[in-house]
Each structure stands twice: as C-alpha cells, then as structure tokens.
Amino acid sequence: RSSDLKDHSLRVALLANYIYRVEILIPLAHRNREDFKTASQLLANLSMAIVYHDVGRTDNTANTEHGAAGYEKYRQDQGENKVIQFLTTFHCRSDKAAKDYWETSFDGRNAELIWKAFCILKDADALDRVRFGNLSRDYLDVNTLRTATAKSLVPVAHQLFRAKIR
C-alpha cells in the first residue's frame, strides 16, 4: 500500500512537472524574468503538494477529505502554506468548490498561476488513473482533463505505469 502510494505520487510528480513546464515555464522563459521566477517558485509548491496530496488516504474509495488530511500532515511537518493548502485540500474536490475557495483566497498576479497549478495537479492525478485499467469504471476520463498537454500524455501515463520507476 505504501509503495503503491509512493509510486502514484512519483508518476503524478513526473506528469505534473512536465505539464507545468510546457504550459507555464516555457511560455514565460523569454518574457518577464520576475514572472518566470515566481512561476518557478510555484512549481516548488506544486511539487510539495503532490508529495502530500494522497497522504491522508485511508483507503482507495472516492472521498473529498483525504486532501485536507494530507495537508494537515504537511502542516505538522512543514508549517503553514496557503498555496499548498489549496492545492492539496482541493485536488479531490469539485472544480466549483475549488474555484469558490480560490476566488476568495487569492488575488493579484499570482492568482491565475495558482489556478493553473491546481488544474495541472488535477490533470496529472487524473492521468495516473490509467493504473486502474481501461475496463474499470475508475479509469481515466479524458474529457475531464483541463490542459491540452495533459490530453497528449495519455500514452505516456500508460508507459509510466508500466515502467515501475525506482
């Protein structure tokens, strides 16, 4: 169970890191240096959120609270972080609930980047649903993916699952 969770988190981290680079960092690379630096720092928050996103799971059933439990573990280990709290807590909740929280909690230049990071986490987590097999009702629904890059990575997600990285 613990190694399954670690393998899942590693695959999600690899997928999210790639999507984030393609969707956010590469387009910013030749623009404003400060925006690129800010986006790079947000990638560190996204990566930490991925480490903790499923730590609060007690089983494999669908539930909306395991992300909050994962953030609580992060908070105990590392302290408060508003961005990691949002990403971790809401990765398993509806987009509407996440959007409502995001709209009241974030503003300014970084708000849009934080929302994009949230969408990337959701996409990377969803891509790893290929692990359930295409005959399972828990298998990836490509129509739920939010980014064009994620939609192109379905074959890669299959390969990562089969690769047994470690």
Coordinates of N, CA and C in Angstrom, one line a residue, residues 9-99:
S9 N 2.4 8.8 -6.4 CA 2.9 10.2 -6.2 C 4.1 10.5 -7.2
L10 N 4.9 9.6 -7.4 CA 6.1 9.8 -8.3 C 5.6 10.0 -9.7
R11 N 4.6 9.2 -10.2 CA 4.1 9.4 -11.5 C 3.3 10.7 -11.6
V12 N 2.6 11.1 -10.6 CA 1.9 12.4 -10.7 C 2.9 13.5 -10.7
A13 N 4.0 13.4 -9.9 CA 5.0 14.4 -9.9 C 5.7 14.5 -11.3
L14 N 6.0 13.4 -11.9 CA 6.6 13.5 -13.3 C 5.7 14.1 -14.3
L15 N 4.4 13.7 -14.3 CA 3.5 14.2 -15.2 C 3.2 15.7 -15.0
A16 N 3.0 16.1 -13.7 CA 2.7 17.5 -13.4 C 3.9 18.4 -13.7
N17 N 5.1 17.9 -13.4 CA 6.3 18.7 -13.7 C 6.4 19.0 -15.2
Y18 N 6.2 18.0 -16.0 CA 6.2 18.2 -17.5 C 5.1 19.1 -18.0
I19 N 3.9 18.9 -17.5 CA 2.8 19.8 -17.9 C 3.1 21.2 -17.5
Y20 N 3.5 21.4 -16.3 CA 3.8 22.7 -15.8 C 4.9 23.4 -16.6
R21 N 5.9 22.7 -17.0 CA 7.0 23.3 -17.8 C 6.5 23.7 -19.2
V22 N 5.7 22.8 -19.8 CA 5.2 23.1 -21.1 C 4.1 24.2 -21.1
E23 N 3.2 24.2 -20.2 CA 2.1 25.1 -20.1 C 2.5 26.5 -19.5
I24 N 3.4 26.5 -18.6 CA 3.7 27.7 -17.9 C 5.2 28.2 -18.0
L25 N 6.1 27.4 -17.7 CA 7.5 27.9 -17.7 C 8.1 28.2 -19.1
I26 N 7.9 27.3 -20.0 CA 8.4 27.6 -21.4 C 7.8 28.9 -21.9
P27 N 6.5 29.1 -21.9 CA 6.0 30.4 -22.4 C 6.5 31.6 -21.7
L28 N 6.9 31.5 -20.4 CA 7.4 32.6 -19.6 C 8.9 32.8 -19.8
A29 N 9.6 31.8 -20.3 CA 11.1 31.8 -20.3 C 11.7 33.0 -21.0
H30 N 11.0 33.6 -22.0 CA 11.6 34.7 -22.7 C 10.8 36.0 -22.5
R31 N 10.1 36.0 -21.4 CA 9.3 37.2 -21.1 C 9.9 37.8 -19.8
N32 N 9.1 38.3 -19.0 CA 9.5 38.9 -17.7 C 10.2 37.9 -16.8
R33 N 11.4 38.3 -16.4 CA 12.2 37.5 -15.5 C 11.6 37.2 -14.2
E34 N 10.9 38.2 -13.6 CA 10.3 38.1 -12.3 C 9.1 37.1 -12.4
D35 N 8.3 37.2 -13.5 CA 7.2 36.2 -13.6 C 7.7 34.8 -13.7
F36 N 8.8 34.6 -14.4 CA 9.4 33.3 -14.6 C 9.9 32.8 -13.2
K37 N 10.5 33.7 -12.4 CA 11.0 33.3 -11.1 C 9.8 32.9 -10.2
T38 N 8.8 33.7 -10.2 CA 7.6 33.5 -9.4 C 7.0 32.1 -9.8
A39 N 6.9 31.9 -11.1 CA 6.3 30.6 -11.6 C 7.2 29.4 -11.2
S40 N 8.5 29.6 -11.2 CA 9.4 28.6 -10.8 C 9.2 28.2 -9.3
Q41 N 9.0 29.3 -8.5 CA 8.8 29.1 -7.0 C 7.4 28.3 -6.8
L42 N 6.4 28.6 -7.6 CA 5.1 28.0 -7.5 C 5.3 26.5 -7.9
L43 N 6.2 26.2 -8.8 CA 6.4 24.7 -9.1 C 6.9 24.0 -7.9
A44 N 7.7 24.6 -7.1 CA 8.2 24.0 -5.8 C 7.0 23.7 -4.9
N45 N 6.1 24.7 -4.8 CA 4.8 24.4 -4.0 C 4.0 23.3 -4.6
L46 N 3.9 23.3 -5.9 CA 3.1 22.2 -6.6 C 3.7 20.9 -6.3
S47 N 5.0 20.8 -6.4 CA 5.7 19.6 -6.1 C 5.5 19.1 -4.7
M48 N 5.6 20.0 -3.7 CA 5.3 19.6 -2.3 C 3.9 19.2 -2.1
A49 N 2.9 19.9 -2.8 CA 1.5 19.5 -2.7 C 1.4 18.0 -3.2
I50 N 2.1 17.7 -4.3 CA 2.0 16.3 -4.8 C 2.5 15.3 -3.8
V51 N 3.5 15.6 -3.1 CA 4.1 14.7 -2.1 C 3.0 14.4 -1.1
Y52 N 2.2 15.4 -0.7 CA 1.2 15.2 0.4 C -0.2 15.0 -0.1
H53 N -0.5 15.0 -1.4 CA -1.9 15.0 -1.9 C -2.7 13.8 -1.5
D54 N -2.1 12.7 -1.4 CA -2.8 11.5 -1.0 C -2.3 10.8 0.3
V55 N -1.5 11.5 1.1 CA -1.0 11.0 2.3 C -2.2 10.8 3.3
G56 N -3.2 11.6 3.2 CA -4.4 11.4 4.1 C -5.3 10.3 3.7
R57 N -5.0 9.5 2.6 CA -5.9 8.4 2.2 C -5.9 7.3 3.3
T58 N -7.0 6.8 3.6 CA -7.1 5.6 4.4 C -7.6 4.4 3.6
D59 N -8.1 4.6 2.4 CA -8.5 3.5 1.5 C -8.5 4.1 0.1
N60 N -8.9 3.3 -0.9 CA -9.0 3.7 -2.3 C -10.3 4.2 -2.7
T61 N -11.3 4.4 -1.8 CA -12.6 4.9 -2.2 C -12.5 6.4 -2.6
A62 N -13.5 6.8 -3.4 CA -13.5 8.2 -3.7 C -14.0 9.0 -2.5
N63 N -13.3 10.0 -2.1 CA -13.7 10.9 -1.0 C -13.1 12.3 -1.2
T64 N -13.7 13.2 -0.5 CA -13.3 14.6 -0.7 C -12.5 15.1 0.5
E65 N -12.2 14.3 1.4 CA -11.5 14.8 2.6 C -10.0 14.3 2.7
H66 N -9.6 13.4 1.9 CA -8.2 12.9 2.1 C -7.2 14.0 1.8
G67 N -7.5 14.9 0.9 CA -6.6 16.0 0.6 C -6.3 16.9 1.8
A68 N -7.4 17.2 2.5 CA -7.3 18.1 3.7 C -6.5 17.3 4.8
A69 N -6.7 16.0 4.9 CA -5.9 15.2 5.8 C -4.4 15.2 5.4
G70 N -4.2 15.2 4.1 CA -2.8 15.2 3.7 C -2.2 16.6 4.0
Y71 N -2.9 17.7 3.8 CA -2.4 19.0 4.1 C -2.1 19.1 5.6
E72 N -3.0 18.5 6.4 CA -2.7 18.5 7.9 C -1.4 17.9 8.2
K73 N -1.1 16.8 7.6 CA 0.2 16.1 7.8 C 1.3 17.1 7.3
Y74 N 1.2 17.7 6.1 CA 2.2 18.7 5.7 C 2.4 19.8 6.7
R75 N 1.2 20.3 7.2 CA 1.3 21.4 8.2 C 2.1 21.0 9.4
Q76 N 1.8 19.8 9.9 CA 2.6 19.3 11.1 C 4.1 19.2 10.8
D77 N 4.4 18.7 9.6 CA 5.8 18.5 9.2 C 6.5 19.8 8.8
Q78 N 5.8 20.7 8.1 CA 6.5 21.9 7.5 C 6.0 23.2 7.9
G79 N 4.8 23.3 8.5 CA 4.2 24.6 8.8 C 3.1 25.0 7.8
E80 N 2.6 26.2 7.9 CA 1.6 26.7 7.1 C 2.1 27.1 5.7
N81 N 1.2 26.9 4.7 CA 1.5 27.3 3.3 C 0.1 27.4 2.6
K82 N -0.3 28.6 2.4 CA -1.7 28.8 1.8 C -1.8 28.1 0.4
V83 N -0.8 28.2 -0.4 CA -0.9 27.6 -1.7 C -0.9 26.1 -1.6
I84 N 0.0 25.5 -0.9 CA 0.0 24.1 -0.7 C -1.3 23.6 -0.1
Q85 N -1.8 24.4 0.9 CA -3.1 24.0 1.5 C -4.2 23.9 0.4
F86 N -4.3 24.9 -0.4 CA -5.3 24.9 -1.5 C -5.1 23.8 -2.5
L87 N -3.9 23.6 -3.0 CA -3.7 22.5 -3.9 C -3.9 21.1 -3.4
T88 N -3.5 20.9 -2.1 CA -3.6 19.6 -1.5 C -5.1 19.3 -1.1
T89 N -5.7 20.3 -0.5 CA -7.1 20.1 0.0 C -8.1 20.0 -1.1
F90 N -7.9 20.8 -2.1 CA -9.0 20.8 -3.2 C -8.7 19.9 -4.4
H91 N -7.6 19.2 -4.4 CA -7.3 18.3 -5.5 C -8.4 17.2 -5.7
C92 N -9.1 16.9 -4.6 CA -10.1 15.8 -4.6 C -11.5 16.3 -4.4
R93 N -11.6 17.6 -4.6 CA -13.0 18.2 -4.5 C -13.4 18.7 -5.9
S94 N -14.6 19.2 -6.0 CA -15.1 19.6 -7.3 C -14.4 20.9 -7.7
D95 N -14.4 21.1 -9.0 CA -13.8 22.4 -9.5 C -14.5 23.6 -9.0
K96 N -15.9 23.4 -8.8 CA -16.7 24.6 -8.4 C -16.3 24.9 -6.9
A97 N -16.1 23.9 -6.1 CA -15.7 24.2 -4.7 C -14.3 24.8 -4.7
A98 N -13.4 24.3 -5.5 CA -12.1 24.9 -5.6 C -12.1 26.3 -6.1
K99 N -12.9 26.5 -7.1 CA -12.9 27.9 -7.7 C -13.5 28.9 -6.7

